[in-house]
XYZ file of C-alpha atoms in Angstrom:
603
model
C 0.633 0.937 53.618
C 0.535 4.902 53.630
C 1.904 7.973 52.517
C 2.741 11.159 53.491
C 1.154 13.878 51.213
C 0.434 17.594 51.446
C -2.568 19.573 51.951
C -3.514 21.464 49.024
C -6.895 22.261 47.036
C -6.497 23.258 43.562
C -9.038 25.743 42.047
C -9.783 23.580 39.220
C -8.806 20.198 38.057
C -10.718 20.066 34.811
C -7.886 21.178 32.940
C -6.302 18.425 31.228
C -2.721 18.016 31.072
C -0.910 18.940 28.125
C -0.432 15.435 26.519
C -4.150 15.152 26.688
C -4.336 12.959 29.621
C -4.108 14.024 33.426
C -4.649 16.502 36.283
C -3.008 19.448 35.889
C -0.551 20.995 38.760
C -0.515 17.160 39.906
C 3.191 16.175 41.048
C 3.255 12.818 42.005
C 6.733 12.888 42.219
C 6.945 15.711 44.994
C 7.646 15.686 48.187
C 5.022 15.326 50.690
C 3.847 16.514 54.007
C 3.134 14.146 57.398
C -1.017 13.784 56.422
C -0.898 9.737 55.792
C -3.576 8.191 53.335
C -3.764 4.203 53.453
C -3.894 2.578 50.041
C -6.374 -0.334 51.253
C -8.609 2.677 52.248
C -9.284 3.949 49.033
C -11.963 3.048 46.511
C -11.722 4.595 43.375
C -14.597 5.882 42.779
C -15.012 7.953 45.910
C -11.134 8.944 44.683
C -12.670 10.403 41.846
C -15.326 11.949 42.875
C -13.478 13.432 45.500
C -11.172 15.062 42.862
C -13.940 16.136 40.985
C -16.168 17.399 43.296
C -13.561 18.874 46.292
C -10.616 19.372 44.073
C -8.696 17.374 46.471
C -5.641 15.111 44.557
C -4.074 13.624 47.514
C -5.839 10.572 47.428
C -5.635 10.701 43.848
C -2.184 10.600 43.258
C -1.508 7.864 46.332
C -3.931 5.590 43.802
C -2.050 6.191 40.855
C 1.819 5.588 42.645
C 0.393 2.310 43.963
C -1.424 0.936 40.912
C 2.065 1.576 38.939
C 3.832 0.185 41.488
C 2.064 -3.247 41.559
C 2.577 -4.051 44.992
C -0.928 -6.070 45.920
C -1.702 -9.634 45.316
C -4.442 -10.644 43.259
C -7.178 -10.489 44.972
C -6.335 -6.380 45.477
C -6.023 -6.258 41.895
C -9.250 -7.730 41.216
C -10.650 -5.022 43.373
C -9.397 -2.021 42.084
C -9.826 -3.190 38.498
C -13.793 -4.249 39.068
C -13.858 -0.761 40.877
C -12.497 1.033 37.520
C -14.972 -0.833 35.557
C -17.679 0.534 37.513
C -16.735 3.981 37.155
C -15.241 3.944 33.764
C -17.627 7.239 32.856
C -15.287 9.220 34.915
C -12.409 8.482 33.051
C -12.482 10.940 31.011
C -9.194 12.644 30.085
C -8.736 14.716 32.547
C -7.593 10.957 34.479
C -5.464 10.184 31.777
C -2.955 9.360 34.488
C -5.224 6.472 36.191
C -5.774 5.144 32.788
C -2.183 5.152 31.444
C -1.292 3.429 34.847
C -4.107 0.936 34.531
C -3.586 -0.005 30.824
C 0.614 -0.803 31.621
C -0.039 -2.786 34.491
C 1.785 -6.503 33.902
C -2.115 -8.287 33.547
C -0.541 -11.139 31.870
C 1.252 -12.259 35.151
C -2.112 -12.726 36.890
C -4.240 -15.358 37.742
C -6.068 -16.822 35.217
C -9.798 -14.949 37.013
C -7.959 -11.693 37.663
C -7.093 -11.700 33.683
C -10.658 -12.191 32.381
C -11.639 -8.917 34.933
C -8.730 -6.742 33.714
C -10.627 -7.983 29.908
C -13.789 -6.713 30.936
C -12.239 -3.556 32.350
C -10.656 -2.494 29.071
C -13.464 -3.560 26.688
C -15.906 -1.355 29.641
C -13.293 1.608 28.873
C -12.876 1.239 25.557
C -16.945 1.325 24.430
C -17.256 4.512 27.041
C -14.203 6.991 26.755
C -13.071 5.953 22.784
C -10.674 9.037 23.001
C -8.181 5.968 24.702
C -8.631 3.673 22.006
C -5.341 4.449 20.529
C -3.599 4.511 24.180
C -5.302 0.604 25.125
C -4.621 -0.430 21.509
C -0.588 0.095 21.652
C 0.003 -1.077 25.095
C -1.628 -4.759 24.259
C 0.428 -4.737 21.346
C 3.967 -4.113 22.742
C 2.650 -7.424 24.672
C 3.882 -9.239 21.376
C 6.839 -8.266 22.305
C 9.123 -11.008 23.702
C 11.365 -9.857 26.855
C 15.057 -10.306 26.242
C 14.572 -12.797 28.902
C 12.235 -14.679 27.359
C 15.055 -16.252 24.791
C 14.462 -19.996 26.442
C 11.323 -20.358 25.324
C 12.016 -19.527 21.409
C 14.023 -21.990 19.776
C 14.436 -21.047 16.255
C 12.069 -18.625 16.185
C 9.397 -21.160 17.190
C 7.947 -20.845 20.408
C 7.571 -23.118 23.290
C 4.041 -24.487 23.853
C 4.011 -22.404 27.397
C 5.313 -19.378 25.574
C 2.609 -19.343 22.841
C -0.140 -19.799 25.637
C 1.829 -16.094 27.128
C -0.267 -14.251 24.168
C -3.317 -16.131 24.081
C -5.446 -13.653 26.653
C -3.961 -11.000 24.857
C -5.435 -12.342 21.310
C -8.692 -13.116 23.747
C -9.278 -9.598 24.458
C -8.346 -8.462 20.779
C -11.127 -10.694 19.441
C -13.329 -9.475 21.850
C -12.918 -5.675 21.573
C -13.172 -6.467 17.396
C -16.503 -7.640 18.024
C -17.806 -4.603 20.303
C -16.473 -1.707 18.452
C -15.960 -3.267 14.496
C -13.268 -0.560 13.757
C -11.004 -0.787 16.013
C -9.230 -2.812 14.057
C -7.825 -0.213 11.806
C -6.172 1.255 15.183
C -5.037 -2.036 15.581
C -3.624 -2.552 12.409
C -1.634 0.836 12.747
C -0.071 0.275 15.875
C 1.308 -3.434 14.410
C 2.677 -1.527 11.855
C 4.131 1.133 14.369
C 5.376 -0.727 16.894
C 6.817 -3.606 14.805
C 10.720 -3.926 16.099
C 13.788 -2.971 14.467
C 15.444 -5.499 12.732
C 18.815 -5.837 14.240
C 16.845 -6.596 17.356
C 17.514 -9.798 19.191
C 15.968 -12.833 16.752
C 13.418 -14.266 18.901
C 12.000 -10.618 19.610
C 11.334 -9.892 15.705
C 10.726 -13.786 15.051
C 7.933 -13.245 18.070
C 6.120 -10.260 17.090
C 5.950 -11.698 13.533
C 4.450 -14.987 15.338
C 1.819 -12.896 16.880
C 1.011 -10.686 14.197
C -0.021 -14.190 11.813
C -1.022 -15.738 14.633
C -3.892 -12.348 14.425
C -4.886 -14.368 11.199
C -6.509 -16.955 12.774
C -8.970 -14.866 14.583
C -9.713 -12.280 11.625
C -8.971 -13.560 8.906
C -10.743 -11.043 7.285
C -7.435 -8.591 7.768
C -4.945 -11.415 6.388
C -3.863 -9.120 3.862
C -2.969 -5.976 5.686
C -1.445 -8.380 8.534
C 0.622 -9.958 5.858
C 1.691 -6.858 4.075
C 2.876 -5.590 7.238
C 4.950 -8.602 7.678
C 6.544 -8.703 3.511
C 7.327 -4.938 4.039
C 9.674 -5.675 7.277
C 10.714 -8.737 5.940
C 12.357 -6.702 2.741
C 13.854 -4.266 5.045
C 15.558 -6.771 6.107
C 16.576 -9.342 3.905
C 17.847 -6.131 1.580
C 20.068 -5.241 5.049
C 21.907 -8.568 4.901
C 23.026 -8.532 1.764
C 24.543 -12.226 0.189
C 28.636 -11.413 -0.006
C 28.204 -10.572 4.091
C 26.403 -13.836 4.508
C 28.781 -15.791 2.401
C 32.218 -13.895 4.257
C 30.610 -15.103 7.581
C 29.641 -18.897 6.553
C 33.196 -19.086 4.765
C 35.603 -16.762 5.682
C 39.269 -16.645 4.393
C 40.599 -18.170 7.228
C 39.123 -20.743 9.383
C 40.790 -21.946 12.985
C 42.010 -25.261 12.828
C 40.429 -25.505 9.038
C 36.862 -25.554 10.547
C 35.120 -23.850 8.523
C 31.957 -24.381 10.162
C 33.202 -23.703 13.662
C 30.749 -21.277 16.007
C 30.425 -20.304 19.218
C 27.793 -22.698 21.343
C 24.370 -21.307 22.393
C 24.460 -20.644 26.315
C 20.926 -21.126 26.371
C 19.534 -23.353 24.492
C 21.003 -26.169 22.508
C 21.490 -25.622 18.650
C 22.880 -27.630 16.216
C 25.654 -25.412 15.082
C 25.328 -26.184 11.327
C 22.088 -24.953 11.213
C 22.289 -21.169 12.989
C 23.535 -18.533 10.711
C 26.432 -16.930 11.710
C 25.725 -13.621 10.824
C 22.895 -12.444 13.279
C 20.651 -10.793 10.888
C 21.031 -13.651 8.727
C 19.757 -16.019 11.655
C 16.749 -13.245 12.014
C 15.705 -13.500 8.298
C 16.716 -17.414 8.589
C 13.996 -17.463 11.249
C 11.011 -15.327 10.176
C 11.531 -16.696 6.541
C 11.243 -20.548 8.232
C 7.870 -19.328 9.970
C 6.522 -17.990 7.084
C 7.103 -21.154 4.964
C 5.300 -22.940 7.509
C 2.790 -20.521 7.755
C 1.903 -20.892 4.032
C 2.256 -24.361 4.158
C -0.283 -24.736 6.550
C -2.581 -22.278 5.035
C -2.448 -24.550 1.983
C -3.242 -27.554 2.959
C -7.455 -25.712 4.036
C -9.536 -26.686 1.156
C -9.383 -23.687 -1.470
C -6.725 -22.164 1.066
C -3.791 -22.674 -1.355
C -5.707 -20.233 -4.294
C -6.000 -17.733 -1.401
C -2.693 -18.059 -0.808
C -1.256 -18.011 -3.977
C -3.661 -14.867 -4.418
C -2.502 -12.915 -1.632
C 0.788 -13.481 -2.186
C 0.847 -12.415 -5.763
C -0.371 -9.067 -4.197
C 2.122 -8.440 -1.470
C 5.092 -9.860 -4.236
C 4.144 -6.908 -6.943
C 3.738 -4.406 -4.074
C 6.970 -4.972 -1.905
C 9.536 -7.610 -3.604
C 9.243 -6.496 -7.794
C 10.026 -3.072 -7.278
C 12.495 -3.307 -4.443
C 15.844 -3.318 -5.104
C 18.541 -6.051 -4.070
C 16.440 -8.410 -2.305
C 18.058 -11.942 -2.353
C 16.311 -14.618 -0.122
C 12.428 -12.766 0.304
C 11.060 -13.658 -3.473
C 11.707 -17.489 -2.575
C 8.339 -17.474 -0.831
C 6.295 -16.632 -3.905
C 8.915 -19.352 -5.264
C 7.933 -21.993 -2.838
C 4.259 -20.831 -3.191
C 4.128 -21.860 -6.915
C 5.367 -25.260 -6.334
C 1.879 -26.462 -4.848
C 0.311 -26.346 -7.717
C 1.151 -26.520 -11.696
C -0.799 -23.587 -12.455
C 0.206 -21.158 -9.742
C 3.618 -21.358 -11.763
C 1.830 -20.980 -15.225
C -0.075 -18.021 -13.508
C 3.138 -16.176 -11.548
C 4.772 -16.305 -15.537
C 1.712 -15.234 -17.209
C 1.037 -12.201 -14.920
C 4.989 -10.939 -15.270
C 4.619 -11.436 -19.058
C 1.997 -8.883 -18.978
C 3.950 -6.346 -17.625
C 6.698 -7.244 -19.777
C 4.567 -6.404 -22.684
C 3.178 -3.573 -21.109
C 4.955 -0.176 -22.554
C 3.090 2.205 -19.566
C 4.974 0.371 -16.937
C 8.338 1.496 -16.115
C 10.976 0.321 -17.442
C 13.123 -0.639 -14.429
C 9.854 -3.077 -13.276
C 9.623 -4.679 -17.031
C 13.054 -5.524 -16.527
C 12.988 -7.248 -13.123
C 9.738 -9.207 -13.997
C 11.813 -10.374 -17.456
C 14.155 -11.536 -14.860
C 11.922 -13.354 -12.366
C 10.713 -15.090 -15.521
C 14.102 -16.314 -16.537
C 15.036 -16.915 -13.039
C 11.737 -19.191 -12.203
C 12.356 -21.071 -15.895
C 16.038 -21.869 -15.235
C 15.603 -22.504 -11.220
C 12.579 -23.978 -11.083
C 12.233 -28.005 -11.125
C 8.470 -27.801 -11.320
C 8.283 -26.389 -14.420
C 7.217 -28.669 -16.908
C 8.901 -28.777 -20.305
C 5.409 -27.481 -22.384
C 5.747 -24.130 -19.929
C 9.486 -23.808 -20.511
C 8.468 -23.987 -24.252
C 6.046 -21.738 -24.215
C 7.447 -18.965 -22.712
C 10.674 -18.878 -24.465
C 8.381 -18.910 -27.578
C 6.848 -15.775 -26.216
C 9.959 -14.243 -25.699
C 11.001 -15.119 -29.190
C 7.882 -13.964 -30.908
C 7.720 -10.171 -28.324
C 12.160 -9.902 -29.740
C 11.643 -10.189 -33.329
C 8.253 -8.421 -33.502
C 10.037 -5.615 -31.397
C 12.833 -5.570 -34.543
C 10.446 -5.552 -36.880
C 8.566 -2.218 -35.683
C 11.692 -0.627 -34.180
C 12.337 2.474 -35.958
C 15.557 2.927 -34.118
C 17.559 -0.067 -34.582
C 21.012 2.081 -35.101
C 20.841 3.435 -31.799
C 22.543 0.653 -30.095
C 22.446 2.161 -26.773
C 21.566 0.318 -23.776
C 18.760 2.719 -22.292
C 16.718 3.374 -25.428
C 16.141 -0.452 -25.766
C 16.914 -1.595 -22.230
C 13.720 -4.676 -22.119
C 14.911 -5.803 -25.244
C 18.344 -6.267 -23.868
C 16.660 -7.695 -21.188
C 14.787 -10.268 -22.948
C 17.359 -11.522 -24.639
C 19.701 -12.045 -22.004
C 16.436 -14.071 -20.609
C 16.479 -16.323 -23.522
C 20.475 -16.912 -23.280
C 20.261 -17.821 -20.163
C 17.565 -20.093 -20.104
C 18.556 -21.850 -22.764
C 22.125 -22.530 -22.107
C 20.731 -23.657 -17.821
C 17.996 -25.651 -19.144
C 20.173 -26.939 -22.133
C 20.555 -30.605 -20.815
C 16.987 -30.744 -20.879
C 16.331 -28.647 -24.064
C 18.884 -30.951 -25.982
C 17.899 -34.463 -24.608
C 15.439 -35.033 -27.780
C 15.061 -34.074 -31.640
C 12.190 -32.760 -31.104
C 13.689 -30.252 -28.241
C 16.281 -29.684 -30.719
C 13.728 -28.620 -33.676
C 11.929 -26.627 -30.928
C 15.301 -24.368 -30.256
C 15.401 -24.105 -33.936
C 12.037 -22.395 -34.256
C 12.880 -19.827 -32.168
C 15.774 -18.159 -34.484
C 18.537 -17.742 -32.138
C 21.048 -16.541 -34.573
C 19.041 -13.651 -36.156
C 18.478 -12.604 -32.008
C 22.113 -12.758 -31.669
C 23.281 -11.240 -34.921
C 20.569 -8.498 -35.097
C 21.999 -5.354 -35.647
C 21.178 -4.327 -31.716
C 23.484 -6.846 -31.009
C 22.273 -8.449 -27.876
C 25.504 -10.269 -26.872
C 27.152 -7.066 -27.074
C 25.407 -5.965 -23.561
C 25.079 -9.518 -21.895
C 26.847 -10.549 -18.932
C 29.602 -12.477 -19.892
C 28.859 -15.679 -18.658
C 25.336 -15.753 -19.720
C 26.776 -14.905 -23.363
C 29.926 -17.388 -23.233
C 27.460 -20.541 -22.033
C 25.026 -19.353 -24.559
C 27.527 -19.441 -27.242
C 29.214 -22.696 -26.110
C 25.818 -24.575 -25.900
C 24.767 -23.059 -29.564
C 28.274 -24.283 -30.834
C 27.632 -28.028 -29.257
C 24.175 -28.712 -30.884
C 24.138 -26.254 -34.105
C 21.532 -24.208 -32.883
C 23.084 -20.724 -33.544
C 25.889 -19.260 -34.852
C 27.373 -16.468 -33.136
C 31.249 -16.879 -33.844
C 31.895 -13.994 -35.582
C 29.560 -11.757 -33.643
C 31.518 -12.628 -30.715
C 34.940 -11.904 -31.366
C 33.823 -8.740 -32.715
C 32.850 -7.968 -29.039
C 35.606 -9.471 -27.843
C 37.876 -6.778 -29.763
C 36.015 -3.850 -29.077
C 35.461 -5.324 -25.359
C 39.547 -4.954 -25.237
C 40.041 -1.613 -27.232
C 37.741 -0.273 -25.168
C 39.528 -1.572 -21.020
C 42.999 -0.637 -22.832
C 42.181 3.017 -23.987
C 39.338 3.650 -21.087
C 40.417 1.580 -17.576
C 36.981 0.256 -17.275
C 33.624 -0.460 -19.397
C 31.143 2.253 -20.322
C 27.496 1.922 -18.257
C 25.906 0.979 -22.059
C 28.772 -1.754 -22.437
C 27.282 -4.431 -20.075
C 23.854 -5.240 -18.674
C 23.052 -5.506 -14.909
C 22.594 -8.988 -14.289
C 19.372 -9.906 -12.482
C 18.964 -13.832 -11.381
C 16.459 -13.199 -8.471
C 16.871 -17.204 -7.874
C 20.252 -17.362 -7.500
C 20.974 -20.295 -4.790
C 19.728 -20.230 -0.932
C 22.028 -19.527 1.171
C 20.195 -19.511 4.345
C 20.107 -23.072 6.252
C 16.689 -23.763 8.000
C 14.459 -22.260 5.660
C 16.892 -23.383 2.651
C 15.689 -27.105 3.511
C 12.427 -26.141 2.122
C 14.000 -24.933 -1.013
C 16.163 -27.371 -1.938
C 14.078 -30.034 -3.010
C 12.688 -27.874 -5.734
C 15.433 -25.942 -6.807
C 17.635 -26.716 -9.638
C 21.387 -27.054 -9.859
C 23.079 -26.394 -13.463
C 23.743 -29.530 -15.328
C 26.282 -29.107 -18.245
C 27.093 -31.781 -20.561
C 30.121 -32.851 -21.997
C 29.518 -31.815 -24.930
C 29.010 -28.006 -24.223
C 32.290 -28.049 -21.975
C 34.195 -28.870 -24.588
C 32.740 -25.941 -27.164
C 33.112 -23.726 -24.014
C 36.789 -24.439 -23.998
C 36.969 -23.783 -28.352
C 34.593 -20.521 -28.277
C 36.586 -17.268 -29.135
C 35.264 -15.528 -25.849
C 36.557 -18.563 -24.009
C 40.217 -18.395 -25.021
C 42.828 -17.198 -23.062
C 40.505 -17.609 -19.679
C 41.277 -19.967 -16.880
C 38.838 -22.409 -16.467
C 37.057 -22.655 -13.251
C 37.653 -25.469 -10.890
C 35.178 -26.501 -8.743
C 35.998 -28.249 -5.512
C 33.015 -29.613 -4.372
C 30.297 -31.302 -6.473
C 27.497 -28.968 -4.993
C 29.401 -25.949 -6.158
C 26.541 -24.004 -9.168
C 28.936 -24.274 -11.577
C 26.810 -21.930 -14.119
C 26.606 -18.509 -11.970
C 29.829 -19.279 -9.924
C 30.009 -18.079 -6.712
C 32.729 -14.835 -6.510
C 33.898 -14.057 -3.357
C 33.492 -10.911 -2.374
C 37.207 -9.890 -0.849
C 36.882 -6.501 1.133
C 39.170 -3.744 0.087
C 40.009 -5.503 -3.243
C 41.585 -3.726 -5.934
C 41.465 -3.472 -9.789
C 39.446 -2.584 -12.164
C 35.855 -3.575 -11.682
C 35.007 -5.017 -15.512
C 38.077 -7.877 -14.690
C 36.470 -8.730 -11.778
C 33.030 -9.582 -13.049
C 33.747 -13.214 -13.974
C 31.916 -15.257 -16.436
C 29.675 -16.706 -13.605
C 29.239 -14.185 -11.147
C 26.005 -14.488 -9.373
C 23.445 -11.868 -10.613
C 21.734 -9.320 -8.036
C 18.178 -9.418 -7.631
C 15.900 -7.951 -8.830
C 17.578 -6.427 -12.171
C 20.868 -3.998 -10.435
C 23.773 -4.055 -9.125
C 24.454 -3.053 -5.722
């Protein structure tokens, strides 16, 4: 092997080139003259020194073309990389060059031997010329990155056993380097963050490099938190870019060939059961990474004293990322799933939003969405016990009519200057007409409901039902008219009137008129991860009863009654098709059981 290069002598070669790494006036791209240099010839320290010392770059640059071109078996890759170990304090950066080429070459596709040098190589480089800490860092970490061809060995965003053994020398040298120089970690960290891929990637890339980054959680643990909030924050970005009506017009669409409504195309590679791959493909993406973090948690629970950790960290990451972001729909269900492991962590996950509820120095758009993630877990949740659902609407009762009783401003009706209030009692409506079936099912559930004074709520001169999404106020009113727990009658057709003056002289409801619904537990749509949902989520149960005030309320009349066709249909926040292009005034179209948008807006 040779090639033809010029001769030329530089006065000076200690100037380093201008992206801090490399020999100036070096072209390794140029043309060169007939003078041959062999490849096998060259040892790279007397390549160095012969640049340093003679200025000569000829046999410099023939080094650096051949290392980036890879063309030597292992054995010749052994040798130059124990040969760059043993001169590593020459690399400083004016070889930036022979180090950039060095840290890309494809080590992972070596022999098992040749891998371990190449890891003694970089951890030799690393603890002598830190200034390519950075550099080393980011090039092991695009290694998380699966290659497009790579798509046979993830299935479902789960890799194959040979796949998962890919990254394992890659983790090797990670732990390694962690325990030679103790911060590099904090590069490490940065460049996971950095180099994490865009979302509407292919799924088994972003599934992979979220498989990599917990599978860094096994080997420093200490850094769980910062791996995981790297994680939450991607997993937002996406979940709030595949937003529910584009997930539901792909699953169902208007029109179906041959009435198939769950007809796809079939995987080329690898063989999916149809039903359960999401049609849209960033719904398949967030299907996926939300599936491996279920598992992940799941396992983590099941250490002794991992499931308080857990519960613990994700707390953190759930006030930091999911709380305050807005329109998030399937993301919060892991702090949902989290709580179901233990009583308490659902006791605890209420207590700690209450606190912000009560909390006047917190914004108000955050006190809102945490009064909704309370209502949402109470009315959702099946493992929440009857003494919690209790309790907290008895909070809720107690915070409403001490607010009216210090409230100097209880004729200013308007929806900002007492927007938690609204909020809270929309919270109570709610749960109480979803959990009604099991509210009702006793006398002593019954007296319970009485305690809390649901008529002076409803008839206080803020009036509450005023602002209330319709269909939280018509079931509230319908179950409060079937078991004589409140009477809200006239304060409802009142509404009702000056709901209608208001469309017929305006076109449309005033922003004050109507509260942004927020039901951050509205139902799963997503169908792998979804299996670990269902089991604890709860379907609204109406009784007979209650459908029959429904049908006699004043807010009810003149409405056509909603037909479900299929017994798994939510009956109580109906599921409203989202029709693109549709016309007509947007107050008609929010239904009495539109699903609510998480975590307290519209979108």
């Amino acid at each position: 092997m040779s090639v033809d290069i010029p001769k030329r002598r530089l006065s000076s070669i200690l100037k380093p080139f201008p992206n801090g790494g490399g020999l100036e006036g070096s072209k390794l791209n140029g043309s060169f003259s007939q003078n041959k240099v062999r490849f096998d010839d060259l040892a790279v320290e007397a390549v160095l020194q012969d640049a340093l010392q003679n200025g000569q770059l000829q046999r410099f640059e023939v080094l650096v073309l051949e290392i980036k071109a890879e063309q030597f078996d292992d054995d010749k890759f052994q040798q130059v990389i124990v040969e760059s170990k043993r001169c590593v304090h020459l690399l400083n950066a004016n070889f930036g060059m022979l180090v950039e080429a060095l840290l890309s070459v494809n080590w992972l596709a070596r022999n098992e031997s040749s891998r371990e040098v190449y890891k003694g190589f970089v951890i030799e480089l690393l603890v002598a010329q830190g200034n390519y800490t950075t550099l080393a860092v980011s090039k092991l970490v695009q290694l998380f990155l699966p290659r497009d061809e790579d798509k046979e060995g993830w299935v479902r965003g789960v890799p194959t056993v040979a796949t998962a053994e890919r990254f394992e020398p890659v983790h090797d040298l990670f732990v390694r380097l962690k325990n030679v120089i103790p911060m590099i970690f904090d590069v490490i960290l940065v460049q996971l963050r950095k180099q994490f891929p865009y979302f509407k990637r292919a799924t088994h890339v972003v599934c992979g490099y979220v498989y990599n980054t917990l599978r860094m959680t096994d080997h420093s643990a200490m850094f769980t938190e910062e791996l995981l909030d790297i994680i939450f924050y991607r997993l937002v970005a996406i979940d709030v870019n595949t937003p529910r009506n584009e997930i539901e017009d792909a699953e169902f669409p208007d029109e179906a060939d041959d009435g198939q409504i769950f007809a796809m195309e079939e995987t080329p590679v690898i063989e999916i059961d149809d039903d359960e791959t999401m049609k849209l493909p960033l719904a398949e993406t967030l299907d996926c990474c939300l599936e491996t973090m279920f598992r992940y948690i799941e396992e983590r629970a099941r250490i002794e004293g991992g499931s308080d950790r857990v519960y613990g960290l994700l707390l953190k990451l759930f006030d930091k990322h999911i709380l305050p972001t807005h329109n998030t729909h399937h993301v919060q269900f892991l702090m949902f799933y989290c709580c179901s492991f233990n009583q308490s962590y659902g006791e605890r996950f209420i207590e700690h939003l209450l606190k912000m509820v009560r909390n006047p120095n917190i914004s108000t758009p955050t006190r809102q969405a945490a009064v909704g993630y309370v209502a949402s877990l109470l009315a959702r949740a099946k493992y929440v016990p009857m003494p919690l659902l209790k309790k907290t609407l008895q909070d809720f009762s107690d915070w409403v009519h001490g607010y009216l009783n210090r409230s100097d401003s209880l004729h200013n009706q308007s929806l900002k200057a007492h927007l938690v209030f609204y909020s809270v009692c929309q919270a109570i409506f709610y749960v109480v007409a979803f959990r009604s079936k099991q509210l009702t099912a006793t006398p002593k559930n019954l007296a319970f409901l009485q305690t809390l004074q649901l008529t002076s709520i409803a008839n206080c001169l803020l009036n509450p039902l005023r602002v209330c999404v319709p269909g939280v106020a018509t079931a509230f009113v319908a179950v409060a008219r079937a078991h004589q727990i409140a009477y809200c009658n006239t304060i409802m057709e009142r509404n009702e009137r000056r709901r209608t003056f208001i469309l017929f002289n305006n076109g449309a409801l005033a922003p004050d008129d109507c509260l942004d619904t927020f039901f951050p537990f509205d139902p799963y749509l997503l169908k792998k991860s979804g299996k670990r949902i269902e089991p604890i989520f709860l379907q609204y149960q109406s009784c007979e009863a209650e459908a029959e005030a429904e049908v006699l309320s004043p807010a009810a009349r003149g409405r056509k009654r909603y037909e479900s066709m299929s017994e798994d249909v939510d009956d109580f926040i109906q599921e409203v098709k989202r029709h693109k292009g549709h016309g007509g005034d947007p107050a008609e179209m929010q239904l009495p059981y539109s699903y609510g948008v998480s975590p307290g807006f519209h979108s």
